[in-house]
């Protein structure tokens, strides 16, 4: 019997185990890694130091969200109706889940061959995961209701950090979660027949993990690999994420070649991602706390309601920020770096992912995707179509500026990771601006 922690929402995570099903079993994980090894040997590499393999096992689990405890019959019906309207893509689900599951962590390279071997592993892993996503037994998914567990886990984690009296008074503990297929960088809070729901893009956690891997790779190699084509390489890798949000690019087109050096870096990526999803959930709970869906329903549809929507976003951010401030004051930090790390350069990373930093990075990512998407729409609209842009949110940079005003000054102080991220993503945007139209088209044509 699992020992209780005293926090009912943490305890529910253990209770959920009986409802979860692994996407692939232990043998299939072994076969996946064996296939990677075989491909590396086929590329001509042998006799090298193996990387450490890190598994984020939370990404392995799926479940039927309509079978979760404490749901009302009306909520169960609404969940099933919502999932029936927009079918999940099993290939997307499997690919995103497995790509988020497996990470390799390497020692710093001592030669070009070391760099090539590490990069080859990322290519081989991507290929092996794509093969599984294409060939897995889809009878397993025939009910179209098995969806990633990470959203439920993130919801319970968010609840565990909010005062119980707030949850009960505002019914925030009565929310039904719905992972959905869409192309937005956030979630949605809904009130239907008096019941509460939060829906979230089921690719959001894997995409945030991609973004964090991408940034951590370039940050931790900024001195060792500062070559002239670094920004070009960054654009080539991040382009698929940009087009995921503006053209709904399939999951298996999102290739991550960012090599992670050091177990601490790999673990930092996981913590950054968890904290970012945690903030997004608290933001959506803030909408329900302030009764935004009900208040928006009272706005005259004949009147431009963008101003009201923007105000609601700021208020929801304020709710999430107030919860974050409470957490920061209670526990100043959490260390995620392996104590036995031998890579001295990475020891600094643990100092830069605390408190408010994951949230700042979240908004830096959103701002970059927004601005990069605008550039692609402007310059490529005569070649391909795009998903309509959502104007219901203020700009990410405006939201971040207001959030900084809400946080204590010592929490908002810049650190090298934040400073690097701001310049790094601006450099990519400038690189796009400097490309001639013909060259931009040539580099992006695989997404048309």
XYZ file of C-alpha atoms in Angstrom:
448
model
C 0.000 0.000 0.000
C 1.348 3.419 -0.980
C 2.247 5.596 1.979
C 0.158 8.783 2.189
C 1.913 12.157 2.092
C -0.693 14.266 3.861
C -1.448 16.215 0.678
C -4.491 14.662 -0.957
C -3.553 15.853 -4.441
C -0.084 14.323 -4.277
C -1.694 11.141 -2.952
C -4.064 11.055 -5.924
C -1.050 10.750 -8.229
C -0.281 7.383 -6.664
C -3.946 6.352 -6.853
C -3.968 7.188 -10.583
C -1.496 4.374 -11.283
C -4.338 1.869 -11.486
C -5.947 3.918 -14.280
C -2.820 4.460 -16.380
C -1.553 2.325 -19.238
C 1.994 2.552 -20.650
C 2.271 3.628 -24.282
C 4.980 1.008 -24.757
C 6.194 -1.711 -22.426
C 9.636 -2.307 -20.948
C 10.695 -4.623 -23.772
C 9.673 -2.053 -26.384
C 11.735 0.612 -24.620
C 14.708 -1.768 -24.657
C 14.099 -2.493 -28.355
C 13.870 1.257 -29.085
C 17.274 1.889 -27.532
C 18.712 -1.229 -29.200
C 17.504 0.072 -32.575
C 19.251 3.380 -31.889
C 22.464 1.499 -31.092
C 22.165 -0.571 -34.271
C 21.714 2.539 -36.397
C 24.768 4.154 -34.810
C 26.854 1.104 -35.677
C 25.457 1.140 -39.222
C 26.686 4.745 -39.506
C 30.192 3.461 -38.831
C 30.588 4.486 -35.194
C 31.900 2.056 -32.605
C 34.160 2.053 -29.562
C 32.906 5.221 -27.888
C 31.718 6.254 -24.430
C 27.979 5.691 -24.155
C 25.695 8.521 -23.058
C 23.571 8.316 -19.958
C 19.956 7.565 -20.857
C 17.351 9.518 -18.886
C 13.704 8.450 -18.968
C 10.910 10.820 -17.942
C 8.519 8.008 -17.062
C 5.551 10.354 -16.602
C 5.493 10.620 -20.407
C 5.002 6.868 -20.710
C 1.495 6.828 -19.262
C -1.875 7.394 -20.931
C -5.375 7.105 -19.517
C -9.050 7.671 -20.229
C -9.821 11.097 -18.743
C -13.505 10.267 -18.462
C -12.650 7.485 -15.981
C -10.963 9.735 -13.409
C -12.458 9.824 -9.885
C -14.677 12.621 -8.537
C -16.092 13.563 -11.954
C -19.780 14.391 -12.250
C -21.837 12.548 -14.887
C -22.239 15.862 -16.739
C -18.470 16.305 -16.827
C -17.955 12.787 -18.160
C -20.415 13.472 -20.976
C -18.753 16.783 -21.793
C -15.284 15.192 -21.902
C -16.456 12.471 -24.282
C -18.266 14.976 -26.499
C -15.211 17.228 -26.641
C -12.877 14.384 -27.549
C -15.323 13.161 -30.158
C -15.354 16.521 -31.967
C -11.600 16.682 -32.560
C -10.026 13.253 -32.760
C -6.567 12.827 -31.309
C -3.942 11.629 -33.775
C -2.390 8.418 -32.366
C 0.819 8.930 -34.325
C 1.188 12.428 -32.892
C 0.456 11.194 -29.384
C 2.973 8.371 -29.564
C 5.681 10.440 -31.195
C 5.390 13.373 -28.790
C 5.203 11.060 -25.795
C 8.237 8.972 -26.721
C 10.290 11.982 -27.784
C 9.587 13.554 -24.406
C 10.300 10.246 -22.648
C 13.912 9.664 -23.751
C 16.927 11.942 -23.343
C 20.620 11.276 -23.780
C 23.180 13.113 -21.629
C 26.780 13.274 -22.831
C 30.127 14.300 -21.433
C 31.568 17.410 -23.069
C 33.155 16.419 -26.403
C 36.895 16.191 -26.795
C 36.897 15.879 -30.585
C 34.809 16.415 -33.706
C 34.117 12.688 -33.685
C 32.512 13.014 -30.232
C 30.217 15.741 -31.583
C 29.309 13.609 -34.596
C 28.499 10.578 -32.442
C 26.221 12.596 -30.148
C 24.427 14.182 -33.118
C 24.055 10.766 -34.754
C 22.296 9.485 -31.622
C 19.699 12.260 -31.860
C 19.061 11.427 -35.526
C 18.822 7.712 -34.762
C 16.492 8.282 -31.805
C 14.205 10.436 -33.931
C 14.148 7.764 -36.657
C 13.480 4.931 -34.207
C 10.616 6.830 -32.534
C 9.081 7.686 -35.913
C 9.178 3.981 -36.803
C 7.361 3.013 -33.588
C 4.753 5.757 -34.122
C 4.126 4.423 -37.629
C 3.962 0.717 -36.749
C 2.498 0.415 -33.255
C -0.692 -1.630 -32.884
C -3.451 0.933 -33.291
C -6.093 -1.442 -31.944
C -4.685 -0.266 -28.640
C -6.108 3.196 -29.414
C -9.411 2.152 -30.979
C -11.563 3.914 -28.367
C -9.863 7.272 -29.104
C -9.884 8.113 -25.413
C -6.387 7.231 -24.245
C -4.509 10.487 -23.761
C -1.241 11.580 -22.101
C -1.206 11.511 -18.314
C 1.064 14.561 -17.967
C -1.893 16.967 -18.045
C -3.593 15.250 -15.107
C -0.262 15.098 -13.275
C 0.321 18.816 -13.850
C -3.173 19.669 -12.622
C -2.708 17.718 -9.392
C 0.732 19.245 -8.922
C -0.737 22.741 -9.299
C -3.532 21.970 -6.818
C -1.011 20.661 -4.292
C 0.576 24.122 -4.087
C -2.598 26.218 -3.726
C -4.148 26.745 -0.262
C -6.957 24.261 0.342
C -9.416 26.974 1.380
C -8.941 28.740 -1.978
C -9.522 25.507 -3.892
C -12.716 24.665 -2.007
C -14.252 28.146 -1.933
C -13.778 28.695 -5.668
C -14.334 25.050 -6.710
C -10.928 24.845 -8.322
C -10.643 21.245 -7.139
C -13.693 20.318 -9.224
C -12.139 20.953 -12.619
C -12.236 18.298 -15.345
C -9.152 18.205 -17.594
C -9.330 17.601 -21.337
C -6.187 17.099 -23.480
C -7.073 18.207 -27.021
C -5.409 18.479 -30.421
C -4.882 22.140 -31.309
C -2.101 24.531 -32.217
C -2.097 27.083 -29.402
C 0.657 27.820 -26.905
C -1.699 27.898 -23.951
C -4.836 26.316 -22.544
C -8.537 27.189 -22.248
C -10.788 27.435 -19.214
C -14.458 26.665 -19.774
C -17.654 26.792 -17.752
C -20.491 24.699 -19.177
C -23.767 24.155 -17.326
C -22.071 25.382 -14.180
C -19.220 22.856 -14.320
C -15.538 23.698 -14.759
C -13.142 22.422 -17.432
C -9.602 23.127 -18.592
C -8.503 21.964 -22.028
C -4.884 21.951 -23.136
C -2.946 21.127 -26.280
C -1.679 17.592 -25.640
C 1.545 18.501 -27.461
C 2.300 21.451 -25.184
C 4.481 19.637 -22.636
C 6.630 17.902 -25.283
C 6.956 21.181 -27.204
C 7.999 23.090 -24.093
C 10.525 20.362 -23.380
C 11.808 20.761 -26.948
C 12.174 24.518 -26.402
C 14.006 24.013 -23.116
C 16.340 21.402 -24.640
C 16.970 23.764 -27.539
C 17.847 26.683 -25.262
C 19.875 24.658 -22.747
C 21.911 23.116 -25.569
C 22.834 26.464 -27.085
C 23.392 28.077 -23.679
C 25.697 25.372 -22.349
C 27.697 25.218 -25.600
C 27.942 28.981 -26.136
C 31.691 29.023 -25.513
C 32.714 25.624 -26.885
C 30.753 25.689 -30.150
C 30.510 29.369 -31.058
C 30.785 28.800 -34.813
C 29.726 31.187 -37.596
C 26.671 29.112 -38.621
C 25.243 28.783 -35.111
C 22.222 31.050 -35.703
C 21.494 29.380 -39.044
C 21.546 25.987 -37.331
C 19.226 27.322 -34.618
C 16.673 28.521 -37.178
C 16.785 25.204 -39.034
C 15.949 23.355 -35.814
C 13.310 25.715 -34.399
C 11.487 26.247 -37.727
C 9.338 23.124 -37.254
C 8.030 24.468 -33.934
C 7.155 27.803 -35.534
C 5.270 26.032 -38.309
C 3.552 23.704 -35.845
C 1.718 26.734 -34.463
C 1.046 28.527 -37.745
C 0.500 25.550 -40.083
C -0.157 22.578 -37.761
C 2.974 20.709 -38.854
C 2.762 17.002 -37.860
C 4.714 15.844 -34.836
C 7.186 13.667 -36.712
C 8.354 16.720 -38.675
C 9.592 18.274 -35.429
C 13.181 17.117 -35.305
C 15.313 17.885 -32.251
C 19.049 17.672 -32.809
C 20.001 19.556 -29.641
C 22.589 17.470 -27.846
C 22.495 17.748 -24.070
C 25.793 17.695 -22.213
C 25.625 16.620 -18.573
C 22.955 14.882 -16.510
C 22.325 18.177 -14.750
C 21.367 19.830 -18.036
C 18.984 17.011 -18.941
C 17.337 17.147 -15.528
C 17.131 20.933 -15.688
C 15.165 20.628 -18.926
C 12.606 18.448 -17.118
C 12.290 20.839 -14.180
C 11.947 23.912 -16.386
C 9.196 22.201 -18.364
C 7.313 21.073 -15.253
C 7.407 24.577 -13.754
C 6.204 26.145 -16.997
C 3.254 23.773 -17.354
C 2.529 24.356 -13.664
C 2.295 28.114 -14.283
C 0.007 27.609 -17.280
C -2.347 25.544 -15.141
C -2.384 28.141 -12.387
C -3.132 30.776 -15.022
C -6.171 28.801 -16.205
C -7.299 28.260 -12.616
C -7.018 32.043 -12.277
C -9.591 32.454 -15.052
C -11.979 30.253 -13.090
C -11.113 31.974 -9.797
C -12.084 35.358 -11.280
C -15.112 33.886 -13.088
C -13.829 35.082 -16.450
C -15.898 32.678 -18.596
C -19.089 33.909 -16.889
C -18.029 37.542 -17.100
C -17.096 37.221 -20.768
C -20.542 35.788 -21.489
C -21.968 39.048 -20.128
C -19.992 41.217 -22.533
C -22.091 42.548 -25.414
C -20.953 40.549 -28.489
C -21.699 43.574 -30.662
C -18.958 45.458 -28.808
C -15.265 44.780 -29.342
C -14.423 42.540 -26.384
C -10.666 42.368 -26.982
C -10.009 44.864 -24.179
C -11.986 42.726 -21.715
C -10.201 39.569 -22.859
C -6.817 41.211 -22.401
C -7.740 42.368 -18.921
C -8.809 38.837 -18.037
C -5.434 37.500 -19.183
C -3.600 39.958 -16.952
C -5.806 38.994 -13.993
C -5.203 35.274 -14.573
C -1.463 35.943 -14.767
C -1.729 37.833 -11.466
C -3.390 34.816 -9.823
C -0.644 32.488 -11.047
C 2.015 35.002 -9.958
C 0.539 35.250 -6.457
C 0.694 31.466 -6.107
C 4.273 31.467 -7.407
C 5.313 34.142 -4.900
C 3.945 31.995 -2.083
C 5.970 29.021 -3.304
C 9.161 31.048 -3.690
C 8.882 32.427 -0.177
C 8.188 28.948 1.235
C 11.033 27.206 -0.577
C 13.580 29.493 -2.153
C 14.756 26.931 -4.701
C 14.989 23.326 -5.700
C 18.260 21.818 -6.840
C 17.990 19.598 -9.900
C 21.646 19.023 -10.639
C 23.241 15.658 -10.011
C 25.682 16.036 -7.143
C 28.267 13.897 -8.885
C 28.300 16.016 -12.039
C 31.818 16.341 -13.388
C 31.048 19.110 -15.845
C 32.007 22.221 -13.923
C 30.582 24.598 -16.534
C 27.083 23.186 -15.977
C 27.106 23.701 -12.228
C 25.973 27.259 -12.893
C 22.775 26.072 -14.583
C 21.098 25.100 -11.330
C 21.386 28.723 -10.222
C 19.438 29.956 -13.237
C 16.303 27.786 -13.284
C 14.840 28.794 -9.942
C 11.650 30.583 -8.986
C 10.542 33.025 -11.653
C 13.073 32.030 -14.328
C 10.995 29.201 -15.890
C 8.059 31.621 -16.261
C 10.252 34.276 -17.851
C 11.506 31.688 -20.324
C 7.934 30.593 -21.069
C 7.018 34.130 -22.136
C 10.269 34.576 -24.041
C 9.377 31.431 -26.003
C 5.810 32.613 -26.629
C 7.054 36.022 -27.765
C 9.543 34.433 -30.150
C 6.963 32.060 -31.660
C 4.536 34.980 -32.037
C 7.068 37.254 -33.749
C 8.570 34.510 -35.901
C 5.080 33.420 -36.946
C 4.214 36.989 -37.957
C 7.319 37.137 -40.123
C 6.476 33.865 -41.857
C 2.858 34.921 -42.430
C 3.956 38.249 -43.864
C 6.577 36.874 -46.225
C 5.100 33.493 -47.210
C 1.327 34.113 -47.352
C 1.384 34.143 -51.164
C 2.860 30.621 -51.122
C 0.922 28.755 -48.431
C -1.997 29.167 -46.030
C -1.749 29.615 -42.274
C -3.830 28.909 -39.191
C -5.797 32.094 -38.301
C -4.029 34.166 -35.671
C -5.556 34.411 -32.207
C -5.932 38.029 -31.032
C -7.594 37.286 -27.687
C -4.336 37.515 -25.709
C -2.093 40.514 -25.080
C 1.414 40.216 -26.465
C 3.659 37.887 -24.439
C 6.153 40.715 -23.910
C 3.430 42.939 -22.382
C 2.293 40.107 -20.124
C 5.845 39.417 -18.978
C 6.415 43.114 -18.251
C 3.344 43.175 -15.993
C 4.365 39.933 -14.301
C 7.766 41.390 -13.478
C 6.026 44.277 -11.737
C 4.142 41.823 -9.537
C 7.196 39.844 -8.414
C 9.754 40.844 -5.750
C 12.775 42.621 -7.259
C 15.270 39.978 -6.164
C 13.169 37.338 -7.932
C 13.047 39.288 -11.205
C 16.768 40.075 -11.335
C 18.217 38.928 -14.627
C 20.522 35.958 -14.732
C 22.825 34.791 -17.542
C 20.329 32.191 -18.811
C 17.515 34.753 -19.191
C 19.867 37.311 -20.733
C 21.167 34.710 -23.150
C 17.664 33.578 -24.112
C 16.526 37.130 -24.916
C 19.518 37.803 -27.149
C 19.547 34.314 -28.684
C 15.945 34.430 -29.897
C 16.325 38.021 -31.080
C 19.363 36.929 -33.087
C 17.271 34.245 -34.795
C 14.591 36.812 -35.667
C 17.251 39.147 -37.061
C 18.673 36.284 -39.102
C 15.216 35.697 -40.605
C 14.911 39.413 -41.396
C 18.276 39.376 -43.163
C 17.389 36.429 -45.419
C 16.330 37.193 -48.970
C 12.836 35.948 -49.803
C 14.162 33.252 -52.114
C 16.508 31.917 -49.436
C 13.779 31.988 -46.765
C 11.463 30.044 -49.081
C 14.192 27.505 -49.813
C 14.934 26.960 -46.121
C 11.249 26.640 -45.129
C 9.873 24.775 -48.149
C 9.597 21.425 -46.344
C 6.773 22.920 -44.233
C 4.615 24.085 -47.179
